mmCIF file with all atom_site columns, C-alpha atoms in Angstrom:
data_model
loop_
_atom_site.group_PDB
_atom_site.id
_atom_site.type_symbol
_atom_site.label_atom_id
_atom_site.label_alt_id
_atom_site.label_comp_id
_atom_site.label_asym_id
_atom_site.label_entity_id
_atom_site.label_seq_id
_atom_site.pdbx_PDB_ins_code
_atom_site.Cartn_x
_atom_site.Cartn_y
_atom_site.Cartn_z
_atom_site.occupancy
_atom_site.B_iso_or_equiv
_atom_site.pdbx_formal_charge
_atom_site.auth_seq_id
_atom_site.auth_comp_id
_atom_site.auth_asym_id
_atom_site.auth_atom_id
_atom_site.pdbx_PDB_model_num
ATOM 1   C CA . MET P 1 1   ? -63.996 8.267  84.429 1.00 0.00 ? 1   MET P CA 1
ATOM 2   C CA . ARG P 1 2   ? -60.423 7.995  85.578 1.00 0.00 ? 2   ARG P CA 1
ATOM 3   C CA . LYS P 1 3   ? -59.791 9.086  89.198 1.00 0.00 ? 3   LYS P CA 1
ATOM 4   C CA . GLY P 1 4   ? -57.363 11.809 88.011 1.00 0.00 ? 4   GLY P CA 1
ATOM 5   C CA . PHE P 1 5   ? -59.865 13.318 85.631 1.00 0.00 ? 5   PHE P CA 1
ATOM 6   C CA . GLU P 1 6   ? -62.634 13.271 88.260 1.00 0.00 ? 6   GLU P CA 1
ATOM 7   C CA . MET P 1 7   ? -60.243 15.125 90.563 1.00 0.00 ? 7   MET P CA 1
ATOM 8   C CA . GLN P 1 8   ? -59.264 17.764 87.993 1.00 0.00 ? 8   GLN P CA 1
ATOM 9   C CA . ARG P 1 9   ? -63.062 18.299 87.077 1.00 0.00 ? 9   ARG P CA 1
ATOM 10  C CA . ALA P 1 10  ? -64.072 18.772 90.802 1.00 0.00 ? 10  ALA P CA 1
ATOM 11  C CA . GLU P 1 11  ? -61.153 21.232 91.221 1.00 0.00 ? 11  GLU P CA 1
ATOM 12  C CA . THR P 1 12  ? -61.787 23.352 88.255 1.00 0.00 ? 12  THR P CA 1
ATOM 13  C CA . ASP P 1 13  ? -64.271 26.175 88.132 1.00 0.00 ? 13  ASP P CA 1
ATOM 14  C CA . GLU P 1 14  ? -65.400 28.745 85.642 1.00 0.00 ? 14  GLU P CA 1
ATOM 15  C CA . ARG P 1 15  ? -62.550 31.094 86.312 1.00 0.00 ? 15  ARG P CA 1
ATOM 16  C CA . ASP P 1 16  ? -60.013 28.415 85.543 1.00 0.00 ? 16  ASP P CA 1
ATOM 17  C CA . ARG P 1 17  ? -62.017 27.567 82.261 1.00 0.00 ? 17  ARG P CA 1
ATOM 18  C CA . LYS P 1 18  ? -61.775 31.394 81.504 1.00 0.00 ? 18  LYS P CA 1
ATOM 19  C CA . ILE P 1 19  ? -58.062 31.479 82.327 1.00 0.00 ? 19  ILE P CA 1
ATOM 20  C CA . LEU P 1 20  ? -57.317 28.410 80.162 1.00 0.00 ? 20  LEU P CA 1
ATOM 21  C CA . THR P 1 21  ? -59.315 29.820 77.215 1.00 0.00 ? 21  THR P CA 1
ATOM 22  C CA . ALA P 1 22  ? -57.374 33.248 77.511 1.00 0.00 ? 22  ALA P CA 1
ATOM 23  C CA . LEU P 1 23  ? -54.179 31.406 77.874 1.00 0.00 ? 23  LEU P CA 1
ATOM 24  C CA . GLN P 1 24  ? -54.738 29.237 74.898 1.00 0.00 ? 24  GLN P CA 1
ATOM 25  C CA . ALA P 1 25  ? -55.535 32.069 72.599 1.00 0.00 ? 25  ALA P CA 1
ATOM 26  C CA . ASP P 1 26  ? -52.446 33.864 74.032 1.00 0.00 ? 26  ASP P CA 1
ATOM 27  C CA . ALA P 1 27  ? -50.068 32.542 76.554 1.00 0.00 ? 27  ALA P CA 1
ATOM 28  C CA . SER P 1 28  ? -48.240 35.805 76.385 1.00 0.00 ? 28  SER P CA 1
ATOM 29  C CA . VAL P 1 29  ? -51.115 38.079 77.826 1.00 0.00 ? 29  VAL P CA 1
ATOM 30  C CA . PRO P 1 30  ? -49.621 39.754 80.876 1.00 0.00 ? 30  PRO P CA 1
ATOM 31  C CA . ILE P 1 31  ? -50.873 38.329 84.168 1.00 0.00 ? 31  ILE P CA 1
ATOM 32  C CA . GLY P 1 32  ? -52.326 41.686 85.329 1.00 0.00 ? 32  GLY P CA 1
ATOM 33  C CA . ARG P 1 33  ? -54.661 41.932 82.265 1.00 0.00 ? 33  ARG P CA 1
ATOM 34  C CA . LEU P 1 34  ? -55.686 38.258 82.666 1.00 0.00 ? 34  LEU P CA 1
ATOM 35  C CA . ALA P 1 35  ? -56.392 38.675 86.407 1.00 0.00 ? 35  ALA P CA 1
ATOM 36  C CA . GLU P 1 36  ? -58.587 41.582 85.771 1.00 0.00 ? 36  GLU P CA 1
ATOM 37  C CA . ALA P 1 37  ? -60.489 39.756 82.852 1.00 0.00 ? 37  ALA P CA 1
ATOM 38  C CA . VAL P 1 38  ? -61.324 36.997 85.207 1.00 0.00 ? 38  VAL P CA 1
ATOM 39  C CA . HIS P 1 39  ? -61.982 39.048 88.318 1.00 0.00 ? 39  HIS P CA 1
ATOM 40  C CA . LEU P 1 40  ? -59.066 37.742 90.431 1.00 0.00 ? 40  LEU P CA 1
ATOM 41  C CA . SER P 1 41  ? -56.158 39.478 92.184 1.00 0.00 ? 41  SER P CA 1
ATOM 42  C CA . VAL P 1 42  ? -52.866 38.956 90.333 1.00 0.00 ? 42  VAL P CA 1
ATOM 43  C CA . SER P 1 43  ? -51.518 36.457 93.013 1.00 0.00 ? 43  SER P CA 1
ATOM 44  C CA . ALA P 1 44  ? -54.759 34.594 92.974 1.00 0.00 ? 44  ALA P CA 1
ATOM 45  C CA . CYS P 1 45  ? -54.799 34.233 89.337 1.00 0.00 ? 45  CYS P CA 1
ATOM 46  C CA . TRP P 1 46  ? -51.027 33.287 89.287 1.00 0.00 ? 46  TRP P CA 1
ATOM 47  C CA . ARG P 1 47  ? -51.620 30.522 92.011 1.00 0.00 ? 47  ARG P CA 1
ATOM 48  C CA . ARG P 1 48  ? -54.565 29.096 89.875 1.00 0.00 ? 48  ARG P CA 1
ATOM 49  C CA . ILE P 1 49  ? -52.286 28.851 86.732 1.00 0.00 ? 49  ILE P CA 1
ATOM 50  C CA . LYS P 1 50  ? -49.296 27.357 88.871 1.00 0.00 ? 50  LYS P CA 1
ATOM 51  C CA . ALA P 1 51  ? -51.817 24.744 90.231 1.00 0.00 ? 51  ALA P CA 1
ATOM 52  C CA . MET P 1 52  ? -53.003 23.951 86.649 1.00 0.00 ? 52  MET P CA 1
ATOM 53  C CA . GLU P 1 53  ? -49.379 23.448 85.566 1.00 0.00 ? 53  GLU P CA 1
ATOM 54  C CA . ASP P 1 54  ? -48.482 21.672 88.502 1.00 0.00 ? 54  ASP P CA 1
ATOM 55  C CA . SER P 1 55  ? -51.319 19.169 87.894 1.00 0.00 ? 55  SER P CA 1
ATOM 56  C CA . GLY P 1 56  ? -50.477 18.931 84.340 1.00 0.00 ? 56  GLY P CA 1
ATOM 57  C CA . LEU P 1 57  ? -53.472 20.312 83.124 1.00 0.00 ? 57  LEU P CA 1
ATOM 58  C CA . ILE P 1 58  ? -51.271 23.014 81.351 1.00 0.00 ? 58  ILE P CA 1
ATOM 59  C CA . ALA P 1 59  ? -48.651 20.909 79.800 1.00 0.00 ? 59  ALA P CA 1
ATOM 60  C CA . LYS P 1 60  ? -46.432 23.532 78.427 1.00 0.00 ? 60  LYS P CA 1
ATOM 61  C CA . ARG P 1 61  ? -46.505 26.943 76.711 1.00 0.00 ? 61  ARG P CA 1
ATOM 62  C CA . VAL P 1 62  ? -45.194 27.181 73.373 1.00 0.00 ? 62  VAL P CA 1
ATOM 63  C CA . VAL P 1 63  ? -44.923 29.802 70.549 1.00 0.00 ? 63  VAL P CA 1
ATOM 64  C CA . LEU P 1 64  ? -46.813 28.838 67.202 1.00 0.00 ? 64  LEU P CA 1
ATOM 65  C CA . VAL P 1 65  ? -44.721 29.531 64.114 1.00 0.00 ? 65  VAL P CA 1
ATOM 66  C CA . ASP P 1 66  ? -46.601 30.602 60.916 1.00 0.00 ? 66  ASP P CA 1
ATOM 67  C CA . ARG P 1 67  ? -45.911 27.790 58.461 1.00 0.00 ? 67  ARG P CA 1
ATOM 68  C CA . ARG P 1 68  ? -45.870 29.919 55.282 1.00 0.00 ? 68  ARG P CA 1
ATOM 69  C CA . ARG P 1 69  ? -43.393 32.298 56.920 1.00 0.00 ? 69  ARG P CA 1
ATOM 70  C CA . ALA P 1 70  ? -41.392 29.122 57.924 1.00 0.00 ? 70  ALA P CA 1
ATOM 71  C CA . ASN P 1 71  ? -41.332 28.162 54.268 1.00 0.00 ? 71  ASN P CA 1
ATOM 72  C CA . VAL P 1 72  ? -43.452 24.875 55.014 1.00 0.00 ? 72  VAL P CA 1
ATOM 73  C CA . PRO P 1 73  ? -46.902 25.813 53.634 1.00 0.00 ? 73  PRO P CA 1
ATOM 74  C CA . THR P 1 74  ? -47.757 22.237 52.358 1.00 0.00 ? 74  THR P CA 1
ATOM 75  C CA . THR P 1 75  ? -49.568 19.770 54.708 1.00 0.00 ? 75  THR P CA 1
ATOM 76  C CA . VAL P 1 76  ? -49.452 16.090 53.777 1.00 0.00 ? 76  VAL P CA 1
ATOM 77  C CA . PHE P 1 77  ? -51.337 13.501 55.675 1.00 0.00 ? 77  PHE P CA 1
ATOM 78  C CA . VAL P 1 78  ? -49.916 10.072 55.324 1.00 0.00 ? 78  VAL P CA 1
ATOM 79  C CA . GLY P 1 79  ? -52.015 7.014  56.135 1.00 0.00 ? 79  GLY P CA 1
ATOM 80  C CA . ILE P 1 80  ? -49.868 4.020  56.978 1.00 0.00 ? 80  ILE P CA 1
ATOM 81  C CA . ARG P 1 81  ? -50.920 0.271  56.832 1.00 0.00 ? 81  ARG P CA 1
ATOM 82  C CA . THR P 1 82  ? -48.689 -2.517 58.234 1.00 0.00 ? 82  THR P CA 1
ATOM 83  C CA . SER P 1 83  ? -48.876 -6.278 58.490 1.00 0.00 ? 83  SER P CA 1
ATOM 84  C CA . ARG P 1 84  ? -46.747 -6.264 61.653 1.00 0.00 ? 84  ARG P CA 1
ATOM 85  C CA . HIS P 1 85  ? -48.607 -5.624 64.863 1.00 0.00 ? 85  HIS P CA 1
ATOM 86  C CA . SER P 1 86  ? -45.909 -6.292 67.489 1.00 0.00 ? 86  SER P CA 1
ATOM 87  C CA . MET P 1 87  ? -44.526 -4.191 70.262 1.00 0.00 ? 87  MET P CA 1
ATOM 88  C CA . ASP P 1 88  ? -41.111 -4.468 68.692 1.00 0.00 ? 88  ASP P CA 1
ATOM 89  C CA . TRP P 1 89  ? -42.541 -2.990 65.390 1.00 0.00 ? 89  TRP P CA 1
ATOM 90  C CA . LEU P 1 90  ? -44.304 -0.227 67.122 1.00 0.00 ? 90  LEU P CA 1
ATOM 91  C CA . GLU P 1 91  ? -41.192 0.818  69.060 1.00 0.00 ? 91  GLU P CA 1
ATOM 92  C CA . SER P 1 92  ? -39.278 0.757  65.690 1.00 0.00 ? 92  SER P CA 1
ATOM 93  C CA . PHE P 1 93  ? -41.895 2.712  64.045 1.00 0.00 ? 93  PHE P CA 1
ATOM 94  C CA . ARG P 1 94  ? -41.593 5.288  67.128 1.00 0.00 ? 94  ARG P CA 1
ATOM 95  C CA . ARG P 1 95  ? -37.908 5.459  66.477 1.00 0.00 ? 95  ARG P CA 1
ATOM 96  C CA . ALA P 1 96  ? -38.239 5.833  62.763 1.00 0.00 ? 96  ALA P CA 1
ATOM 97  C CA . ILE P 1 97  ? -40.455 8.947  63.013 1.00 0.00 ? 97  ILE P CA 1
ATOM 98  C CA . ALA P 1 98  ? -38.998 10.594 65.781 1.00 0.00 ? 98  ALA P CA 1
ATOM 99  C CA . ASP P 1 99  ? -36.172 12.490 64.391 1.00 0.00 ? 99  ASP P CA 1
ATOM 100 C CA . ILE P 1 100 ? -38.029 13.662 61.229 1.00 0.00 ? 100 ILE P CA 1
ATOM 101 C CA . PRO P 1 101 ? -38.878 17.000 61.968 1.00 0.00 ? 101 PRO P CA 1
ATOM 102 C CA . GLU P 1 102 ? -41.225 17.255 58.939 1.00 0.00 ? 102 GLU P CA 1
ATOM 103 C CA . ILE P 1 103 ? -43.596 15.009 60.679 1.00 0.00 ? 103 ILE P CA 1
ATOM 104 C CA . VAL P 1 104 ? -45.350 17.123 63.290 1.00 0.00 ? 104 VAL P CA 1
ATOM 105 C CA . GLU P 1 105 ? -48.113 14.680 64.539 1.00 0.00 ? 105 GLU P CA 1
ATOM 106 C CA . ALA P 1 106 ? -48.544 10.818 64.398 1.00 0.00 ? 106 ALA P CA 1
ATOM 107 C CA . TYR P 1 107 ? -51.467 8.606  65.624 1.00 0.00 ? 107 TYR P CA 1
ATOM 108 C CA . ARG P 1 108 ? -51.944 5.014  66.044 1.00 0.00 ? 108 ARG P CA 1
ATOM 109 C CA . LEU P 1 109 ? -55.483 4.380  64.889 1.00 0.00 ? 109 LEU P CA 1
ATOM 110 C CA . THR P 1 110 ? -58.139 1.687  64.707 1.00 0.00 ? 110 THR P CA 1
ATOM 111 C CA . GLY P 1 111 ? -60.014 0.748  61.385 1.00 0.00 ? 111 GLY P CA 1
ATOM 112 C CA . GLU P 1 112 ? -58.223 0.240  57.994 1.00 0.00 ? 112 GLU P CA 1
ATOM 113 C CA . MET P 1 113 ? -55.248 2.596  58.647 1.00 0.00 ? 113 MET P CA 1
ATOM 114 C CA . ASP P 1 114 ? -52.949 1.630  61.279 1.00 0.00 ? 114 ASP P CA 1
ATOM 115 C CA . TYR P 1 115 ? -51.174 4.991  61.590 1.00 0.00 ? 115 TYR P CA 1
ATOM 116 C CA . LEU P 1 116 ? -51.925 8.661  60.347 1.00 0.00 ? 116 LEU P CA 1
ATOM 117 C CA . LEU P 1 117 ? -49.158 11.087 60.172 1.00 0.00 ? 117 LEU P CA 1
ATOM 118 C CA . ARG P 1 118 ? -49.281 14.962 59.587 1.00 0.00 ? 118 ARG P CA 1
ATOM 119 C CA . LEU P 1 119 ? -46.212 16.416 57.889 1.00 0.00 ? 119 LEU P CA 1
ATOM 120 C CA . VAL P 1 120 ? -45.624 20.110 56.911 1.00 0.00 ? 120 VAL P CA 1
ATOM 121 C CA . VAL P 1 121 ? -43.131 20.578 54.132 1.00 0.00 ? 121 VAL P CA 1
ATOM 122 C CA . PRO P 1 122 ? -42.193 23.172 51.575 1.00 0.00 ? 122 PRO P CA 1
ATOM 123 C CA . ASP P 1 123 ? -43.401 21.191 48.495 1.00 0.00 ? 123 ASP P CA 1
ATOM 124 C CA . VAL P 1 124 ? -44.142 17.651 47.221 1.00 0.00 ? 124 VAL P CA 1
ATOM 125 C CA . ASP P 1 125 ? -40.318 17.128 46.444 1.00 0.00 ? 125 ASP P CA 1
ATOM 126 C CA . HIS P 1 126 ? -39.646 17.570 50.005 1.00 0.00 ? 126 HIS P CA 1
ATOM 127 C CA . TYR P 1 127 ? -42.357 15.081 50.900 1.00 0.00 ? 127 TYR P CA 1
ATOM 128 C CA . ASP P 1 128 ? -40.836 12.507 48.583 1.00 0.00 ? 128 ASP P CA 1
ATOM 129 C CA . ALA P 1 129 ? -37.436 12.821 50.523 1.00 0.00 ? 129 ALA P CA 1
ATOM 130 C CA . VAL P 1 130 ? -39.433 12.193 53.668 1.00 0.00 ? 130 VAL P CA 1
ATOM 131 C CA . TYR P 1 131 ? -41.236 9.444  52.284 1.00 0.00 ? 131 TYR P CA 1
ATOM 132 C CA . LYS P 1 132 ? -38.042 7.715  51.139 1.00 0.00 ? 132 LYS P CA 1
ATOM 133 C CA . GLN P 1 133 ? -36.640 8.175  54.673 1.00 0.00 ? 133 GLN P CA 1
ATOM 134 C CA . LEU P 1 134 ? -39.593 6.400  56.008 1.00 0.00 ? 134 LEU P CA 1
ATOM 135 C CA . ILE P 1 135 ? -39.533 3.405  53.647 1.00 0.00 ? 135 ILE P CA 1
ATOM 136 C CA . SER P 1 136 ? -35.542 3.041  54.123 1.00 0.00 ? 136 SER P CA 1
ATOM 137 C CA . ARG P 1 137 ? -36.163 2.514  57.805 1.00 0.00 ? 137 ARG P CA 1
ATOM 138 C CA . LEU P 1 138 ? -39.240 0.015  57.879 1.00 0.00 ? 138 LEU P CA 1
ATOM 139 C CA . ASP P 1 139 ? -41.441 -2.099 55.805 1.00 0.00 ? 139 ASP P CA 1
ATOM 140 C CA . PHE P 1 140 ? -44.829 -0.890 55.157 1.00 0.00 ? 140 PHE P CA 1
ATOM 141 C CA . THR P 1 141 ? -47.978 -2.688 53.620 1.00 0.00 ? 141 THR P CA 1
ATOM 142 C CA . ASP P 1 142 ? -49.327 0.560  52.191 1.00 0.00 ? 142 ASP P CA 1
ATOM 143 C CA . ILE P 1 143 ? -48.556 4.243  52.461 1.00 0.00 ? 143 ILE P CA 1
ATOM 144 C CA . THR P 1 144 ? -51.165 6.666  51.177 1.00 0.00 ? 144 THR P CA 1
ATOM 145 C CA . SER P 1 145 ? -50.673 10.237 51.135 1.00 0.00 ? 145 SER P CA 1
ATOM 146 C CA . PHE P 1 146 ? -53.166 13.049 50.994 1.00 0.00 ? 146 PHE P CA 1
ATOM 147 C CA . ILE P 1 147 ? -51.994 16.595 50.137 1.00 0.00 ? 147 ILE P CA 1
ATOM 148 C CA . GLY P 1 148 ? -54.031 19.371 51.872 1.00 0.00 ? 148 GLY P CA 1
ATOM 149 C CA . MET P 1 149 ? -55.306 21.995 49.428 1.00 0.00 ? 149 MET P CA 1
ATOM 150 C CA . GLU P 1 150 ? -56.912 24.376 51.796 1.00 0.00 ? 150 GLU P CA 1
ATOM 151 C CA . GLU P 1 151 ? -56.638 24.678 55.694 1.00 0.00 ? 151 GLU P CA 1
ATOM 152 C CA . MET P 1 152 ? -60.330 25.061 56.584 1.00 0.00 ? 152 MET P CA 1
ATOM 153 C CA . LYS P 1 153 ? -59.782 25.027 60.417 1.00 0.00 ? 153 LYS P CA 1
ATOM 154 C CA . PHE P 1 154 ? -56.886 24.966 62.616 1.00 0.00 ? 154 PHE P CA 1
ATOM 155 C CA . THR P 1 155 ? -56.479 25.496 66.224 1.00 0.00 ? 155 THR P CA 1
ATOM 156 C CA . THR P 1 156 ? -54.301 24.305 69.065 1.00 0.00 ? 156 THR P CA 1
ATOM 157 C CA . ALA P 1 157 ? -56.976 25.128 71.706 1.00 0.00 ? 157 ALA P CA 1
ATOM 158 C CA . VAL P 1 158 ? -58.844 22.307 73.417 1.00 0.00 ? 158 VAL P CA 1
ATOM 159 C CA . PRO P 1 159 ? -62.403 22.761 74.537 1.00 0.00 ? 159 PRO P CA 1
ATOM 160 C CA . VAL P 1 160 ? -62.506 23.552 78.316 1.00 0.00 ? 160 VAL P CA 1
ATOM 161 C CA . THR P 1 161 ? -66.078 22.919 78.802 1.00 0.00 ? 161 THR P CA 1
ATOM 162 C CA . TYR P 1 162 ? -65.650 19.284 79.930 1.00 0.00 ? 162 TYR P CA 1
ATOM 163 C CA . LEU P 1 163 ? -63.447 20.126 83.056 1.00 0.00 ? 163 LEU P CA 1
#
C-alpha cells in the first residue's frame, strides 16, 4: 500500500465513512442534519469534512446534470487502438480530447484496446461530428464505437468500505 493511503485509512473511521456516504448521495445536505445523522456536533462534523477536503479525500463537490434534460441522452463508448506508443503521442492525444466537451471520460487501458472514451451526445449524427474531430487531430489504428442502449447502473459514488 502507498504510504498516503495507509495514513488516510488509519485516520478514517465509521463516522467519516457515514459522512462520505451521505455527501456522495447529496452534497447539499445541511450540515446540521448531517451532523445529527452521524451523532456529532455541527462543528465536529464540519471539522471532519474540512479535514477530508484538505487531505484530498473529498476532491470537490459538483452538481450532476440530468443528461436527458440537457439534451445529451445518447452514450457512446469509443475504443481506440493506436500503433504509436510514445509519450509525445500520449500528450498529443490528451490535447486532442481535452477540449471536446462530449468526451466525459477517458481511460488508458491494458489489453487489446489502448484507450476507452465515454461520450454523451444528442444523437448519432453528433457523435459522427466528434468522431471527425478526433480523426482530424490524430491518426488511429482503429476506432470502435458502442452505442449504449440502456443505462443499467450509474453512480458517481465510490465505495468507502476500503477506507
